[in-house]
Coordinates of C-alpha atoms in Angstrom, one line a residue:
M13 CA 0.0 0.1 0.1
K14 CA 1.3 3.4 -0.9
F15 CA 1.4 6.4 1.3
T16 CA -0.8 8.3 -1.1
A17 CA -3.2 5.5 -1.0
F18 CA -3.2 5.5 2.9
L19 CA -3.8 9.3 2.9
K20 CA -7.1 8.7 0.9
T21 CA -8.3 6.4 3.7
R22 CA -11.4 7.5 5.8
G23 CA -9.3 7.8 9.0
A24 CA -6.4 9.8 7.3
T25 CA -8.8 12.1 5.5
A26 CA -10.7 12.7 8.7
A27 CA -7.6 13.4 10.6
I28 CA -6.5 16.0 7.9
F29 CA -9.9 17.6 8.1
M30 CA -10.0 17.9 11.9
G31 CA -6.4 19.3 12.0
I32 CA -7.3 22.0 9.6
F33 CA -10.8 22.7 10.9
Y34 CA -9.8 22.8 14.6
A35 CA -6.9 25.3 13.8
V36 CA -9.2 27.7 11.8
A37 CA -11.9 27.3 14.4
M38 CA -9.8 27.9 17.4
L39 CA -8.0 30.8 15.9
G40 CA -10.8 32.2 14.3
I41 CA -12.9 32.4 17.4
F42 CA -10.3 33.0 20.2
L43 CA -8.3 35.7 18.4
P44 CA -11.4 37.9 17.6
G45 CA -13.1 37.4 20.8
Y46 CA -10.1 38.5 22.9
T47 CA -9.7 41.7 21.0
A48 CA -12.2 42.9 23.4
I49 CA -9.3 43.2 25.9
P50 CA -8.7 46.1 26.4
G51 CA -10.5 47.4 23.4
N52 CA -14.0 47.2 25.0
I53 CA -13.1 48.5 28.5
D54 CA -15.0 51.6 27.9
K55 CA -18.2 49.6 27.8
L56 CA -18.0 48.5 31.4
P57 CA -20.6 50.5 33.4
I58 CA -19.5 52.3 36.6
A59 CA -21.1 54.5 39.1
I60 CA -19.9 57.9 40.7
I61 CA -21.8 59.0 43.7
N62 CA -21.1 62.6 45.1
D63 CA -22.6 62.9 48.6
D64 CA -20.0 65.8 49.4
A65 CA -21.7 69.0 50.6
G66 CA -18.7 71.1 49.5
K67 CA -17.2 72.1 46.2
N68 CA -14.3 69.7 46.2
G69 CA -16.6 66.7 45.7
A70 CA -18.5 68.1 42.8
M71 CA -15.1 69.1 41.0
I72 CA -13.7 65.6 41.5
A73 CA -17.0 64.0 40.2
E74 CA -17.0 66.2 37.1
N75 CA -13.4 65.5 36.4
L76 CA -13.9 61.7 36.8
Q77 CA -16.8 61.8 34.4
E78 CA -14.7 63.6 31.8
N79 CA -11.5 61.7 32.1
L80 CA -12.5 58.1 32.9
P81 CA -12.5 55.9 29.8
F82 CA -16.0 54.7 30.4
K83 CA -19.1 55.5 28.3
E84 CA -21.7 54.5 30.8
I85 CA -21.4 56.3 34.1
E86 CA -24.2 56.3 36.5
T87 CA -24.6 59.3 38.9
D88 CA -28.3 59.4 39.7
I89 CA -27.9 56.5 42.3
T90 CA -27.5 56.0 45.9
N91 CA -24.3 54.4 47.3
K92 CA -26.4 51.6 48.7
Q93 CA -28.1 50.6 45.5
A94 CA -24.8 51.0 43.5
I95 CA -23.1 48.4 45.9
K96 CA -25.9 46.1 45.5
D97 CA -25.6 46.4 41.7
L98 CA -21.8 45.9 42.1
E99 CA -22.5 42.5 43.8
H100 CA -24.6 41.4 40.9
N101 CA -21.7 42.6 38.7
D102 CA -24.2 45.1 36.9
L103 CA -21.6 47.6 37.7
A104 CA -17.5 47.2 37.5
L105 CA -16.6 50.0 39.9
V106 CA -18.4 52.1 42.4
V107 CA -16.8 55.6 43.3
H108 CA -18.4 57.2 46.5
I109 CA -17.3 60.7 47.7
P110 CA -18.4 61.0 51.3
K111 CA -20.5 63.9 52.7
T112 CA -17.5 65.4 54.7
F113 CA -14.8 65.1 52.1
S114 CA -14.5 68.8 51.4
E115 CA -14.8 69.7 55.1
N116 CA -12.0 67.3 56.1
I117 CA -9.9 68.6 53.1
Q118 CA -10.3 72.2 54.3
K119 CA -9.7 71.5 57.9
G120 CA -6.8 69.2 57.3
E121 CA -7.3 67.6 60.5
A122 CA -8.2 64.2 59.3
S123 CA -7.3 62.4 56.2
S124 CA -10.0 62.6 53.5
S125 CA -10.7 59.6 51.4
I126 CA -13.0 58.7 48.3
D127 CA -14.2 54.9 48.4
F128 CA -13.5 52.8 45.4
T129 CA -15.4 49.6 45.6
I130 CA -14.4 46.5 43.4
N131 CA -16.1 43.2 43.3
E132 CA -13.6 40.3 42.8
A133 CA -16.4 37.6 42.2
G134 CA -16.6 38.1 38.6
A135 CA -14.7 38.2 35.5
T136 CA -10.8 38.6 36.1
V137 CA -10.1 41.2 33.5
V138 CA -12.7 43.5 35.3
S139 CA -11.2 43.4 38.8
S140 CA -7.5 43.6 37.6
T141 CA -8.5 46.5 35.3
M142 CA -10.4 48.5 38.0
N143 CA -7.5 48.0 40.3
S144 CA -5.2 49.6 38.0
I145 CA -7.5 52.4 37.1
V146 CA -8.2 53.2 40.9
T147 CA -4.3 53.1 41.7
E148 CA -3.7 55.8 39.0
I149 CA -6.8 57.9 40.2
N150 CA -5.6 57.9 43.8
S151 CA -1.9 58.8 42.7
Q152 CA -3.2 61.8 40.8
L153 CA -5.7 62.9 43.6
S154 CA -3.1 62.5 46.2
A155 CA -0.6 64.7 44.4
Q156 CA -3.4 67.3 43.7
F157 CA -4.8 67.7 47.3
S158 CA -1.3 67.6 48.8
Q159 CA -0.4 70.6 46.7
Q160 CA -3.8 72.4 47.8
T161 CA -3.1 71.7 51.3
A162 CA 0.5 73.0 51.1
Q163 CA -0.9 76.3 49.6
G164 CA -3.3 76.6 52.4
V165 CA -0.6 76.3 55.1
L166 CA 1.2 79.3 56.2
M167 CA 4.6 78.8 54.5
N168 CA 7.0 80.1 57.3
F169 CA 10.5 78.7 56.8
N170 CA 11.3 79.6 60.4
V171 CA 8.8 77.3 62.1
P172 CA 10.2 75.0 64.9
E173 CA 11.3 71.4 63.6
K174 CA 8.4 69.5 65.3
Q175 CA 6.1 71.8 63.9
A176 CA 7.4 71.5 60.4
A177 CA 7.3 67.8 60.7
D178 CA 3.6 67.8 61.7
L179 CA 2.8 70.1 58.8
A180 CA 4.5 67.9 56.4
E181 CA 2.7 64.9 57.6
K182 CA -0.6 66.7 57.4
I183 CA 0.5 67.7 53.6
E184 CA 1.2 64.0 52.9
K185 CA -1.9 62.6 54.3
S186 CA -4.3 65.2 53.1
Y187 CA -5.9 62.7 50.9
V188 CA -6.0 58.8 51.3
G189 CA -7.7 56.6 48.6
N190 CA -9.8 54.0 50.2
V191 CA -10.0 50.8 47.9
V192 CA -12.8 48.4 49.0
T193 CA -12.9 44.9 47.9
I194 CA -16.1 42.9 48.3
N195 CA -16.2 39.2 47.6
E196 CA -12.4 38.7 48.0
I197 CA -11.1 35.7 46.3
P198 CA -8.0 33.9 47.9
D199 CA -4.8 34.6 46.3
G200 CA -3.8 32.1 43.4
M201 CA -5.1 32.0 40.0
N202 CA -6.4 28.6 40.6
H203 CA -9.3 30.1 42.9
N204 CA -10.2 32.7 40.2
M205 CA -10.5 29.9 37.5
L206 CA -12.3 27.3 39.7
P207 CA -15.7 28.3 38.4
M208 CA -14.6 28.0 34.7
F209 CA -12.5 24.9 35.2
L210 CA -15.5 23.0 37.1
T211 CA -17.8 24.1 34.3
M212 CA -15.5 23.1 31.5
A213 CA -14.9 19.7 33.2
G214 CA -18.6 19.1 33.2
Y215 CA -19.2 20.4 29.7
V216 CA -16.3 18.5 27.9
G217 CA -17.2 15.2 29.7
A218 CA -20.9 15.8 28.7
M219 CA -20.1 16.5 25.2
I220 CA -17.9 13.4 24.7
G221 CA -20.6 11.5 26.8
A222 CA -23.4 12.6 24.4
M223 CA -21.4 11.4 21.3
Q224 CA -20.9 7.9 23.0
L225 CA -24.5 7.6 24.5
V226 CA -26.3 8.7 21.2
G227 CA -24.0 6.2 19.5
A228 CA -25.2 3.5 21.7
F229 CA -28.8 4.8 21.2
R230 CA -28.3 4.3 17.4
A231 CA -26.7 1.1 17.7
S232 CA -29.4 -0.3 19.8
R233 CA -32.3 0.7 17.5
G234 CA -34.5 -2.6 17.1
K235 CA -33.7 -3.9 20.4
A236 CA -36.1 -1.7 22.1
S237 CA -38.4 1.3 21.3
K238 CA -36.8 4.5 20.6
T239 CA -38.7 6.0 23.6
R240 CA -37.2 3.4 25.9
L241 CA -33.8 3.9 24.3
F242 CA -34.0 7.7 24.9
T243 CA -35.0 7.1 28.6
Y244 CA -32.0 5.0 29.0
V245 CA -29.7 7.5 27.3
Q246 CA -30.9 10.0 29.9
M247 CA -30.6 7.6 32.9
A248 CA -27.1 6.6 31.8
A249 CA -26.1 10.4 31.6
L250 CA -27.5 11.1 35.1
L251 CA -25.6 8.2 36.5
I252 CA -22.4 9.6 34.9
A253 CA -23.3 13.0 36.2
V254 CA -23.5 12.0 39.8
V255 CA -20.4 9.9 39.7
S256 CA -18.2 12.3 37.8
S257 CA -19.6 15.3 39.8
I258 CA -18.6 13.8 43.0
I259 CA -15.0 13.0 41.9
A260 CA -14.7 16.4 40.1
V261 CA -15.7 18.4 43.3
G262 CA -13.4 16.1 45.4
V263 CA -10.5 17.0 43.4
A264 CA -11.4 20.8 43.6
Y265 CA -11.6 20.4 47.4
L266 CA -8.2 18.7 47.6
I267 CA -6.5 21.5 45.6
D268 CA -8.6 24.8 46.3
K269 CA -10.2 23.7 49.6
P270 CA -13.6 25.7 49.5
S271 CA -15.8 25.9 52.5
G272 CA -17.1 22.4 53.6
D273 CA -20.6 23.6 53.9
L274 CA -20.8 24.5 50.2
F275 CA -19.9 20.8 49.2
F276 CA -23.3 19.5 48.4
G277 CA -24.4 22.7 46.8
I278 CA -21.4 22.4 44.4
V279 CA -21.9 18.9 43.7
G280 CA -25.7 19.5 43.1
Q281 CA -24.7 22.4 40.6
Q282 CA -21.9 20.2 38.8
I283 CA -24.7 17.3 38.2
L284 CA -27.2 19.7 36.9
N285 CA -24.2 21.2 34.8
Y286 CA -23.4 17.9 33.2
M287 CA -27.1 17.1 32.4
V288 CA -27.8 20.5 30.8
C289 CA -24.5 20.4 28.8
F290 CA -25.3 16.8 27.8
N291 CA -28.7 17.6 26.3
F292 CA -27.4 20.8 24.8
T293 CA -24.4 19.0 23.0
A294 CA -26.6 16.0 22.1
I295 CA -28.9 18.0 19.9
L296 CA -26.3 18.2 17.1
I297 CA -25.3 14.6 17.6
F298 CA -29.0 13.3 17.4
L299 CA -29.3 15.4 14.3
F300 CA -26.0 14.5 12.3
G301 CA -24.5 11.7 14.1
E302 CA -20.7 11.9 14.5
G303 CA -20.7 15.0 12.4
G304 CA -22.6 16.9 15.1
M305 CA -19.3 16.4 17.3
I306 CA -17.3 18.5 14.7
L307 CA -20.1 21.3 14.9
N308 CA -19.9 21.0 18.8
L309 CA -16.3 21.9 18.9
P310 CA -16.5 25.6 17.7
I311 CA -19.6 26.1 19.8
L312 CA -17.4 24.9 22.9
L313 CA -14.6 27.3 21.9
M314 CA -17.0 30.2 21.5
Q315 CA -18.4 29.5 25.0
T316 CA -15.0 29.6 26.7
I317 CA -15.0 33.3 26.0
A318 CA -18.7 33.8 26.3
N319 CA -18.9 32.1 29.7
G320 CA -18.0 35.4 31.5
A321 CA -15.0 34.0 33.5
T322 CA -12.5 36.4 31.8
I323 CA -14.6 39.2 30.3
T324 CA -18.2 40.5 31.0
R325 CA -21.1 40.6 28.6
D326 CA -20.7 44.4 28.5
M327 CA -17.3 43.9 26.9
M328 CA -18.1 41.0 24.6
H329 CA -18.5 41.5 20.7
A330 CA -22.0 40.8 19.6
P331 CA -21.7 37.1 18.6
Y332 CA -20.1 36.1 22.0
E333 CA -22.7 38.2 23.8
W334 CA -25.5 36.6 21.8
M335 CA -24.0 33.0 22.8
S336 CA -23.9 33.8 26.5
H337 CA -27.7 34.3 26.7
I338 CA -28.2 30.5 25.6
S339 CA -24.8 29.2 26.8
P340 CA -24.8 26.6 29.8
M341 CA -21.4 27.6 30.4
Y342 CA -22.1 31.3 31.2
Y343 CA -25.0 30.5 33.6
S344 CA -22.8 27.8 35.5
V345 CA -19.7 30.0 35.8
Q346 CA -21.8 32.9 37.2
A347 CA -23.6 30.5 39.6
Y348 CA -20.1 29.2 40.7
F349 CA -18.9 32.8 41.3
A350 CA -21.9 33.6 43.2
N351 CA -21.8 30.3 45.2
L352 CA -18.2 30.2 45.9
F353 CA -17.1 33.8 46.5
G354 CA -20.0 36.0 46.0
S355 CA -22.6 37.6 48.5
I356 CA -25.8 36.9 46.3
S357 CA -27.8 34.0 45.5
P358 CA -26.9 31.7 42.6
S359 CA -30.6 30.9 42.2
P360 CA -31.3 33.1 39.0
Y361 CA -28.4 31.5 37.3
I362 CA -29.3 27.9 38.4
W363 CA -32.8 28.6 37.1
S364 CA -31.6 30.1 33.8
M365 CA -29.4 26.9 33.4
T366 CA -32.3 24.6 34.0
A367 CA -34.3 26.5 31.5
V368 CA -31.5 26.0 28.9
G369 CA -31.3 22.3 29.8
S370 CA -35.2 21.8 29.6
V371 CA -35.3 23.4 26.2
A372 CA -32.5 21.3 25.0
M373 CA -34.1 18.1 26.3
L374 CA -37.4 19.1 24.5
I375 CA -35.6 19.5 21.3
N376 CA -34.0 16.2 21.7
I377 CA -37.3 14.5 22.4
A378 CA -38.8 16.3 19.2
I379 CA -35.9 15.1 17.1
V380 CA -36.2 11.5 18.4
A381 CA -39.9 11.6 17.9
F382 CA -40.2 13.2 14.5
L383 CA -36.8 12.7 12.5
H384 CA -35.8 9.2 13.8
K385 CA -38.0 6.6 12.0
P386 CA -39.4 4.0 14.3
M387 CA -37.9 0.3 13.9
P388 CA -39.6 -3.1 14.5
V389 CA -38.4 -4.2 17.8
Q390 CA -36.6 -7.4 17.4
V391 CA -37.9 -10.2 19.9
P392 CA -34.9 -12.4 21.2
E393 CA -35.1 -16.0 19.9
T394 CA -35.9 -17.5 23.3
E395 CA -39.0 -15.3 23.8
V396 CA -40.1 -16.4 20.2
E397 CA -39.7 -20.0 21.0
K398 CA -41.7 -19.4 24.3
K399 CA -44.5 -17.8 22.4
A400 CA -44.6 -20.5 19.9
A401 CA -44.8 -23.1 22.6
E402 CA -47.6 -21.3 24.3
I403 CA -49.6 -21.0 20.9
T404 CA -48.8 -24.7 20.2
A405 CA -50.2 -25.9 23.7

């Protein structure tokens, strides 16, 4: 057999196709998706709340609105509501200028501060970018107010040494930026990525499981009704979901050591994640057989950007943002962030994921019911003989 003949075999041609297809799909999806960083940073919504009764607060709020690189800046909102929106990741940053800010600046008796609040339980790019921006803002404000304080102090070169030292300290500490972090995530990238890795472990396992179980469904046609076989497929998937989820969460606990009281909630979500992803990926396999697996790959790649672990919906380009609304991975990642590190209930994301899974299962039922032709069930020979004996008797 010549090498050229070998290359024409089904396996070789399939390998060549997959090599080219996967390279094009991965680069064609990942590279455009990540152009949103930092290009779409300006799409992140923030809030600036000025409660200061003096002129300094108004001046700072106005300057921040003009100079910060954000198109959507909320100002007509209370600090309490803004913090609540931040907890739900509806805002990326909350800047709060307190009521006594100008008074403290003018008196120079106490350090004046502006609160910059960031939520870590969300997309990693958002928290890291907000930290960088806040550091730059605080550096500029500190220099500005130190200069203003110095100009307001009697500049007497003959003051005693102790008094001069006190004045210098007062000038230096005239402004201190107060960075508040809510829902802190422990140090280590493994903690930041845990929601995405748990989700992807379930998704990839479910996608491969869908290919194998739907293959078993097709191979078993004629041995039982398609309704019974479909039920068997779902039961087998549920069994795999339970076993694999307990093992996956166990590994996560060995390495990341989340809170023990979250164990059963995380296992339950991982089981749900597997079943939803199983039915979601099974749609194309029920429709196109093994060819559906090829189509599932770019959908998986697209969801690695659209799941919200790295960038938020506000930053995503339109195709990825659209995908996030029907993506099991998006709702799973957000639910894990809320459950593991957040201060809000994961229930809205759990229900959204359940809705996606329910719709996917209904589609699969419709495909099996209307597109898969019924086949006569073959009765095993022993049962045939038994029935023949009963008729003869």
